[in-house]
Structures are given as C-alpha cells and as structure tokens.
mmCIF file of C-alpha atoms in Angstrom:
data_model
loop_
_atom_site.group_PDB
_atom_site.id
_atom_site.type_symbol
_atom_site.label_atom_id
_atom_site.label_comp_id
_atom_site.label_asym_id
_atom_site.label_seq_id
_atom_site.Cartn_x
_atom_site.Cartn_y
_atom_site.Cartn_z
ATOM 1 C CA UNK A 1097 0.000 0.000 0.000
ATOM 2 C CA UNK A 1098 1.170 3.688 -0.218
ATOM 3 C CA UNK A 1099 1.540 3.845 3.475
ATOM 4 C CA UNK A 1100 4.062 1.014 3.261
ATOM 5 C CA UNK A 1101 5.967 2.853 1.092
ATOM 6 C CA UNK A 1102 6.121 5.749 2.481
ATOM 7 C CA UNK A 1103 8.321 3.829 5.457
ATOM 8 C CA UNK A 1104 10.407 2.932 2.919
ATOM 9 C CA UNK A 1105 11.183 5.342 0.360
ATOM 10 C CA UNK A 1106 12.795 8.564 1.505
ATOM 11 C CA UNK A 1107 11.006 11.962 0.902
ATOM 12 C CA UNK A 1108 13.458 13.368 -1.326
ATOM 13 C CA UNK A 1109 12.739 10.283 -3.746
ATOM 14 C CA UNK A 1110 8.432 9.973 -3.191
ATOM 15 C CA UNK A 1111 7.828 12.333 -5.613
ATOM 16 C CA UNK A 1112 10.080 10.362 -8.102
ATOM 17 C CA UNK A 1113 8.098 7.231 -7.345
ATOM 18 C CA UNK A 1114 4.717 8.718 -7.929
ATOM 19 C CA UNK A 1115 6.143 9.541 -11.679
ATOM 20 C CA UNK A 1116 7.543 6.247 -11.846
ATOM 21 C CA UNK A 1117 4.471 4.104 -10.425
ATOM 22 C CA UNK A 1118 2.038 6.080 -11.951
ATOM 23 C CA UNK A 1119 3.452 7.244 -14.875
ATOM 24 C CA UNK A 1120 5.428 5.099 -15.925
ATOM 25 C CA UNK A 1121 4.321 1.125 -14.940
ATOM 26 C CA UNK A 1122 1.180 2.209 -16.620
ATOM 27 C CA UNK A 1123 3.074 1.756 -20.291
ATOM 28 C CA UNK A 1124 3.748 -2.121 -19.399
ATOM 29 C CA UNK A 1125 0.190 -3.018 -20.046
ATOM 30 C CA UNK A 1126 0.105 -1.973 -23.813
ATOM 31 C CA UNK A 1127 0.617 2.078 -23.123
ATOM 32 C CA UNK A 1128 -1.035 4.651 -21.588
ATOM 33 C CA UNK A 1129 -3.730 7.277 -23.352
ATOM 34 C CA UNK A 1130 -3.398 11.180 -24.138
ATOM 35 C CA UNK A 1131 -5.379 13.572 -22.182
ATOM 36 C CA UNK A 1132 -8.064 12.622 -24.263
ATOM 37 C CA UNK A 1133 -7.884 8.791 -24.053
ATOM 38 C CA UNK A 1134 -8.603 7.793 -27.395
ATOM 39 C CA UNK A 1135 -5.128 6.503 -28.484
ATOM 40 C CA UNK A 1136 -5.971 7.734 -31.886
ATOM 41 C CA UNK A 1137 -3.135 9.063 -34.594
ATOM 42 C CA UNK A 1138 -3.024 12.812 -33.178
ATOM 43 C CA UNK A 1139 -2.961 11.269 -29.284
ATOM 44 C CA UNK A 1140 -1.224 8.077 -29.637
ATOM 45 C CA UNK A 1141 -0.626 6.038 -26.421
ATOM 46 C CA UNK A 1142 2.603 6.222 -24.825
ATOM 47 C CA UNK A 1143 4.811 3.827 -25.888
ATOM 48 C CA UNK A 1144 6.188 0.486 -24.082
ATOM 49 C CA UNK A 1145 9.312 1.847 -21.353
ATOM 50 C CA UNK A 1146 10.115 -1.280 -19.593
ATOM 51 C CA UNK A 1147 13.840 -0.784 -19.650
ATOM 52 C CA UNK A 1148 13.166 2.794 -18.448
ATOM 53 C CA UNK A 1149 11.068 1.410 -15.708
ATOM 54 C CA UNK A 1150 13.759 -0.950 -14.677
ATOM 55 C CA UNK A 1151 16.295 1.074 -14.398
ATOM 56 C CA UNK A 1152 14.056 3.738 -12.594
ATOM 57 C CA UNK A 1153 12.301 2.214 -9.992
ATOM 58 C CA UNK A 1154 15.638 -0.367 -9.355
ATOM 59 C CA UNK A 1155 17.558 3.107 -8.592
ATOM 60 C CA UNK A 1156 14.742 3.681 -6.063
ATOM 61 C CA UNK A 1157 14.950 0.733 -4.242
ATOM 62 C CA UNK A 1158 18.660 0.238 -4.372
ATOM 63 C CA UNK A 1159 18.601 3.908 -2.556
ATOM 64 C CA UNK A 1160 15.962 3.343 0.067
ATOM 65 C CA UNK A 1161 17.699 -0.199 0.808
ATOM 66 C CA UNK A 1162 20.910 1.774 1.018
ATOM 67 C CA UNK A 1163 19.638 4.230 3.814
ATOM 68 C CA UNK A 1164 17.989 1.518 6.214
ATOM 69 C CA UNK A 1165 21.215 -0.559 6.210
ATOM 70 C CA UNK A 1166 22.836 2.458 7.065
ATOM 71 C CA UNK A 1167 20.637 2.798 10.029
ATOM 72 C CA UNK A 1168 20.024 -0.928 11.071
ATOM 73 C CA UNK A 1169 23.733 -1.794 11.084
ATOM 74 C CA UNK A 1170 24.688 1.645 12.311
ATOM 75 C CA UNK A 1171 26.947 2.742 9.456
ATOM 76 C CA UNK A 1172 25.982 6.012 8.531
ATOM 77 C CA UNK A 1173 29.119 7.104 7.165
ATOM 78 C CA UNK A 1174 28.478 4.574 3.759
ATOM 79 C CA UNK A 1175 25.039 7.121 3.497
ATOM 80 C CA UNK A 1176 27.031 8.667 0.765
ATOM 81 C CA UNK A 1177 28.976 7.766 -2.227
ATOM 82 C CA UNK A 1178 33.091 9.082 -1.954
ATOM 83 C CA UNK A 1179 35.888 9.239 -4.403
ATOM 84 C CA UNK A 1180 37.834 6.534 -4.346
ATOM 85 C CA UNK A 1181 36.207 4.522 -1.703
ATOM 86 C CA UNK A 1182 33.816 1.448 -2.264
ATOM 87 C CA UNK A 1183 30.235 1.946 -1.852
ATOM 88 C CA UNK A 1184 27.635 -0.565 -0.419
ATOM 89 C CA UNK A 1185 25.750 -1.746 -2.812
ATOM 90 C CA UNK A 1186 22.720 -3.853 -3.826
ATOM 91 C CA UNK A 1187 24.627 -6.861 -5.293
ATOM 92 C CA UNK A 1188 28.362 -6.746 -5.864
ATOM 93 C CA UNK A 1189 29.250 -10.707 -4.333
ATOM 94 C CA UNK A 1190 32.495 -10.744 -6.315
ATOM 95 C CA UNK A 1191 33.724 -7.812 -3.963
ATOM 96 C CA UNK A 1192 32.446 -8.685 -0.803
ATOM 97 C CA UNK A 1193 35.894 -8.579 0.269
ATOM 98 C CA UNK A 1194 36.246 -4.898 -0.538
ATOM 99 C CA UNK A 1195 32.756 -3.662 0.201
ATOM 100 C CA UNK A 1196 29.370 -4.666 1.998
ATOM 101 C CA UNK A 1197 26.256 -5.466 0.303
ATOM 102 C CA UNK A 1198 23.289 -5.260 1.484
ATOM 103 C CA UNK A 1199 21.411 -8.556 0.909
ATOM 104 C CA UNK A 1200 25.031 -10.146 2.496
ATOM 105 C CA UNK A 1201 23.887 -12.262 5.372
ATOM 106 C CA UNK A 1202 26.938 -10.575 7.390
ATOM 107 C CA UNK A 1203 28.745 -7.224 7.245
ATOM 108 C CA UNK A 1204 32.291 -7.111 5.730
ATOM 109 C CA UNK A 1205 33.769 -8.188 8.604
ATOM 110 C CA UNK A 1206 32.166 -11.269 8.297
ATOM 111 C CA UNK A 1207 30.915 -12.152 11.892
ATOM 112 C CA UNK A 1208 28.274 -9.249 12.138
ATOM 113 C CA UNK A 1209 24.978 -9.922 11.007
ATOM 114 C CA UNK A 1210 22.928 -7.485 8.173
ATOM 115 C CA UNK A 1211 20.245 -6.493 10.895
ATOM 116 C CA UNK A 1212 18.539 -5.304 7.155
ATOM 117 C CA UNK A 1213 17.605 -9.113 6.489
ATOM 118 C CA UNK A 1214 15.211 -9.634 9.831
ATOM 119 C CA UNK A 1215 13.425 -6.031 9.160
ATOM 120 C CA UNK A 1216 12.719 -6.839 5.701
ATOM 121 C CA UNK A 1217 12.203 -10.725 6.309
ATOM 122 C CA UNK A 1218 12.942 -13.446 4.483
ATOM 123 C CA UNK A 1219 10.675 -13.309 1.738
ATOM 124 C CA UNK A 1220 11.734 -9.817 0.207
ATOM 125 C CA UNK A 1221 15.688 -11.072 1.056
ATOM 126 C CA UNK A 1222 14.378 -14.195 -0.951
ATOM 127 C CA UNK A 1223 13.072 -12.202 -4.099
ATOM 128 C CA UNK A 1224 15.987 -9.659 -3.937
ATOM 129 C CA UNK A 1225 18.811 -12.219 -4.000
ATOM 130 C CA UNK A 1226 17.079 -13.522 -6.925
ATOM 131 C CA UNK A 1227 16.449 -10.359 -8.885
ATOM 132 C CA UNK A 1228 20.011 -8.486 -8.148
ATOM 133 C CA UNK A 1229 22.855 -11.104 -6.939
ATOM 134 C CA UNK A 1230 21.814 -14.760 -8.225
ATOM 135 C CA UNK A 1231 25.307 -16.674 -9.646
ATOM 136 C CA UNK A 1232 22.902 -18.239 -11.912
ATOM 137 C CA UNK A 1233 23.181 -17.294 -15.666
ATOM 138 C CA UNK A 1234 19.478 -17.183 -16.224
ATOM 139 C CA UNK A 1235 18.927 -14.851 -13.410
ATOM 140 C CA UNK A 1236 17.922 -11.237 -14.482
ATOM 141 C CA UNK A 1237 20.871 -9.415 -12.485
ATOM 142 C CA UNK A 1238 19.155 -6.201 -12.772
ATOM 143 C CA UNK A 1239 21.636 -4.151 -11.376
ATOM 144 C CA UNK A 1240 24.216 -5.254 -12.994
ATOM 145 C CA UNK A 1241 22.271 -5.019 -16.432
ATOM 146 C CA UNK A 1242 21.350 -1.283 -15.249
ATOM 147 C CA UNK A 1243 25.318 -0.325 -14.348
ATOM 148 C CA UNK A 1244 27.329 -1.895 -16.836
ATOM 149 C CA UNK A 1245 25.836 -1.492 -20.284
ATOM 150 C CA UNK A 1246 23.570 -4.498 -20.561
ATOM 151 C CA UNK A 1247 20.564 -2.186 -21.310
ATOM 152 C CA UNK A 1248 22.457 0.701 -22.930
ATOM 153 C CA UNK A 1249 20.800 0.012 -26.611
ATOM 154 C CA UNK A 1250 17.157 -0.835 -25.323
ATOM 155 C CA UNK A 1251 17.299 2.441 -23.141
ATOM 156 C CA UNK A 1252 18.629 4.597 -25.923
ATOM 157 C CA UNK A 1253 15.286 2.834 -28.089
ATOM 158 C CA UNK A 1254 12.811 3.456 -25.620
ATOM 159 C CA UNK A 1255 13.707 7.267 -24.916
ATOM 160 C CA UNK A 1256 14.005 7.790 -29.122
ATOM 161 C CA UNK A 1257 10.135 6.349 -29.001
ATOM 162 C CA UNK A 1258 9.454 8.602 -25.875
ATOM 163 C CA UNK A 1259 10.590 11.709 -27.525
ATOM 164 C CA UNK A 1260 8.898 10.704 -31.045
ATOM 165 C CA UNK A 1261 5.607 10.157 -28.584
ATOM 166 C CA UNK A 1262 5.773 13.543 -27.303
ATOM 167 C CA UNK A 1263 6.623 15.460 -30.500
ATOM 168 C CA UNK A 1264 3.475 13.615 -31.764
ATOM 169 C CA UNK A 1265 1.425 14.312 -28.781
ATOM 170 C CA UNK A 1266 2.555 18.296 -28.986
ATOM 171 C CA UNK A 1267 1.275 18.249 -33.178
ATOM 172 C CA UNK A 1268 4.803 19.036 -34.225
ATOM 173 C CA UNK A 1269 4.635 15.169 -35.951
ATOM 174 C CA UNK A 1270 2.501 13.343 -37.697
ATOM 175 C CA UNK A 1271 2.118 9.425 -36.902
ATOM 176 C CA UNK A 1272 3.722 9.045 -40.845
ATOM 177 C CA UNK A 1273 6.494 11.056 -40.164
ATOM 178 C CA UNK A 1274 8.002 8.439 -36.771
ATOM 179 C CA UNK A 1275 10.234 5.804 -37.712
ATOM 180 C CA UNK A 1276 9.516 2.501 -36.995
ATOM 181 C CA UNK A 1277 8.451 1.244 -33.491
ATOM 182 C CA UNK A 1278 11.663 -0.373 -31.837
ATOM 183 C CA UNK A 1279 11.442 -3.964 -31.492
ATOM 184 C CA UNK A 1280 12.991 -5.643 -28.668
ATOM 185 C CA UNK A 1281 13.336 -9.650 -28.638
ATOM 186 C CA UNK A 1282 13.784 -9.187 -24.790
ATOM 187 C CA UNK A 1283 10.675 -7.262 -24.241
ATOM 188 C CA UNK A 1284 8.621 -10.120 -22.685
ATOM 189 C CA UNK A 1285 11.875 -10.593 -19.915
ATOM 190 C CA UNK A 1286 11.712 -6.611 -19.176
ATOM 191 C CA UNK A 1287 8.014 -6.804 -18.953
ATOM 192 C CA UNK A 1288 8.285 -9.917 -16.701
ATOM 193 C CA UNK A 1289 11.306 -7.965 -14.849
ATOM 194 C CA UNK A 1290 9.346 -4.709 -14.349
ATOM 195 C CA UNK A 1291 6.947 -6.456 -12.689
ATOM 196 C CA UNK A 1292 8.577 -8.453 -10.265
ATOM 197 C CA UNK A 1293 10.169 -5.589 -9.203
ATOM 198 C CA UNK A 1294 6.915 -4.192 -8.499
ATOM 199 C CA UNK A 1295 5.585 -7.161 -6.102
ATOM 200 C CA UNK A 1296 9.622 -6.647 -5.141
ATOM 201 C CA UNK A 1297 8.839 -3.381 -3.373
ATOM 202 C CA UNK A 1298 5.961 -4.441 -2.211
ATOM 203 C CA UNK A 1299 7.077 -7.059 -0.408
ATOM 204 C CA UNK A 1300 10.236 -4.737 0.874
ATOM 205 C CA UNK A 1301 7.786 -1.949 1.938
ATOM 206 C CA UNK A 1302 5.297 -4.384 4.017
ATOM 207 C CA UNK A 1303 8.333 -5.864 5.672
ATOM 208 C CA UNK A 1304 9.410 -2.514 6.870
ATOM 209 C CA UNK A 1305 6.293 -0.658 7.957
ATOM 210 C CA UNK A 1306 6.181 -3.808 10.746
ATOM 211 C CA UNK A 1307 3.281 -5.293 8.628
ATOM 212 C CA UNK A 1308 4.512 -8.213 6.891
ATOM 213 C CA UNK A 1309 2.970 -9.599 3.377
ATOM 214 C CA UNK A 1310 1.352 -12.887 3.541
ATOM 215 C CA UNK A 1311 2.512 -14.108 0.381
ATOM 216 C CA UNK A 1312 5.670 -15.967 0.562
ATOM 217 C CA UNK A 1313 8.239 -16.124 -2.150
ATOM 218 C CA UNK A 1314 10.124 -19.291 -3.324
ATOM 219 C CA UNK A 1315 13.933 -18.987 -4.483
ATOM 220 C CA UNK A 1316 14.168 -19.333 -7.925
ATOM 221 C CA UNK A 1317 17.271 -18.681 -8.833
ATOM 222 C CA UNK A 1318 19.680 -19.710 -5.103
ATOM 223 C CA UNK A 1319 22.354 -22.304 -5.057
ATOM 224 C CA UNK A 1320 19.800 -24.490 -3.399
ATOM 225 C CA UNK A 1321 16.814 -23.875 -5.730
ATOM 226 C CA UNK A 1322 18.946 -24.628 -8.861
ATOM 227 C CA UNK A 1323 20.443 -27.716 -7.038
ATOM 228 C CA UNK A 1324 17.056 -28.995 -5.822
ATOM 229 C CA UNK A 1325 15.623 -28.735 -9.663
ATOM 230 C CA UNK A 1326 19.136 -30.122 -10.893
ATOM 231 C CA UNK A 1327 18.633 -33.546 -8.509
ATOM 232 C CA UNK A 1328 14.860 -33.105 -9.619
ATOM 233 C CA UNK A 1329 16.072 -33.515 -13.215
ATOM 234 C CA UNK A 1330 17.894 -36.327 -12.444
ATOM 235 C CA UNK A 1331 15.679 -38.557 -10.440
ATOM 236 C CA UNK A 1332 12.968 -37.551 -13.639
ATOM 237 C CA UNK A 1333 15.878 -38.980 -15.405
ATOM 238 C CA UNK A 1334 16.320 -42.316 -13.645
ATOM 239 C CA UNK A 1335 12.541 -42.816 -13.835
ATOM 240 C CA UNK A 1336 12.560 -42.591 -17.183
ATOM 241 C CA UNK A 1337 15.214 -45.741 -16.862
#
C-alpha cells in the first residue's frame, strides 16, 4: 500500500516514485492514453518503457535499501557515495571482500549480522537475492544489467520512441512522419522484470512498515533452488530408466 511505502522510500525520492508508479508502470500493459484517451493518430498512447522502468524504480529501491542498512547496522558514514572509496551496494558478491552489500547475510567483517535481512524478512531477502545477486546465468541481475551497459541500446530505443511520442502528442509530428516502433526480442523478460520488481517493493515496503505480506516467495534462482531442480532432473531422469 502507499503507506508502506512511504516507510520505505525517503522523501526526497516519493515524488520520483509517484512519476515512476504512476506514470510510468502504466506503459507495461500496452501504453497509456493522451489527455483525451482515445489513443488515436493525433494522441497516440505512450509507448512500451520497460527498460526505463527498470532502471528507474531499481535506482529507487537500491537507494531506500541503502539508507535503512545504514541505520540498522549503524553505518551512517556509507550514506554517501566518496571518491575513491567502495560503496555498499545492492549486489556486488564478487567484492564482498572490498565492500558490503546489502542482501550479504553478514557485514564485511564477516561475523556481524545485516540487521537489514530480519526487518525486511525473508521473503523480500528471498526475491531480492534472486532479482540483483543470483550466480545463476538465467537470473535477471538487474543491477548489474542497469550499471554496466547491458541495457544501454534498449534504453537509448525506448527514450528515441518517448521523444517521437511527445513530439506527436505536442502536433509538431505526424504518426507518418516516426520511424519505426523499436522492437525488442527481450521485451517479454523486461516486462516480466518490471513487474517483479513491483511485487519486489511491495514485499520490501510491508516488511518494513512492521506489517509483513502474507505471500511468501520461493527462491528461484539460489544455489539451493537450482540444485534442488538439478537432482529433480535427475531422479525424472532415472525414472525414465
């Protein structure tokens, strides 16, 4: 609920996620209408922004996850980004030796524990492991996707279809005069993404305002999930025998 969030998110960045939630995650079902809401030629709908919307509301999250591990663990002084200093970050596993991050079980020093993890609970820790710092292949990674390049091209699409929207919108354009609509083969995985970063904060959000969600949230994408469906595969396997 918005009260949830509001115990999360940080009231520099609300304002941000009202654009984002509601102006934004509204393009994942098939765009949003004009003022008018017919969708027609002179007020076409606003174009599909998942990768946007990713690396948006991600940025969000990784920020208000930032500042409550700051305060639960008492390390105010990592608040803030500094030259030539590592940062705590949302995933990052490969450095753990050089900087904390957050979903880490412990702290760098490896003997105190991420007081984060029991105020979010398990669940959310579950989904966010999954989403940002899985060491499986298949696993979306979306930070790392955001930060090093991954998404560059699809952004770079979706903003050349954002502006082309607007110019429309604003009569400067006619529908004849856009180029093509950008297709993306990894549209259905954004989609998919943008969503489950959605129930994501959700979950995050209910955890902190001391009300936690009901729902709980399998592993998908853990060392143990992929080795319980790996012995799954093989015991299918030897029944097949």
């Amino acid at each position: 609920g918005v009260c949830e969030v509001k115990h999360l998110v940080p009231d520099s960045h609300r304002c941000f996620l009202k654009f984002v939630l509601f102006g934004l995650a509204p393009s994942l079902r098939g765009g949003t209408k004009s003022s008018d809401d017919t969708g027609t030629k002179e007020n076409p709908s606003l174009p599909l922004l998942p990768t946007i919307f990713i690396t948006a509301l991600s940025s969000i999250i990784e920020h208000s996850l930032r500042l409550l591990w700051c305060y639960e663990n008492q390390r105010h002084y990592h608040c803030i980004a500094r030259a030539s200093e590592y940062y705590v970050t949302l995933d990052g596993h490969g450095q753990r030796d050089r900087h904390d991050v957050m979903i880490s079980p412990f702290l760098i020093d490896g003997t105190s524990k991420n007081k984060l993890i029991s105020l979010i609970g398990a669940p959310a820790f579950a989904m966010l492991s999954d989403l940002f710092a899985s060491p499986s292949p298949d696993a979306p990674n979306i930070r790392s996707a955001v930060c090093h390049g991954t998404l560059d091209d699809a952004i770079v699409a979706e903003l050349e279809e954002l502006g082309q929207w607007a110019i429309v919108l604003n009569g400067c354009l006619n529908t004849n005069q856009t180029k093509q609509a950008h297709t993306d083969n990894n549209e259905p995985f954004l989609i998919d993404a943008s969503c489950a970063l959605i129930s994501c904060l959700d979950l995050i959000s209910s955890g902190v305002s001391g009300q936690p969600n009901k729902s709980r949230y399998e592993p998908v994408y853990s060392y143990t999930a992929m080795a319980k469906r790996d012995l799954g595969d093989i015991l299918s396997k030897i029944d097949e025998i």
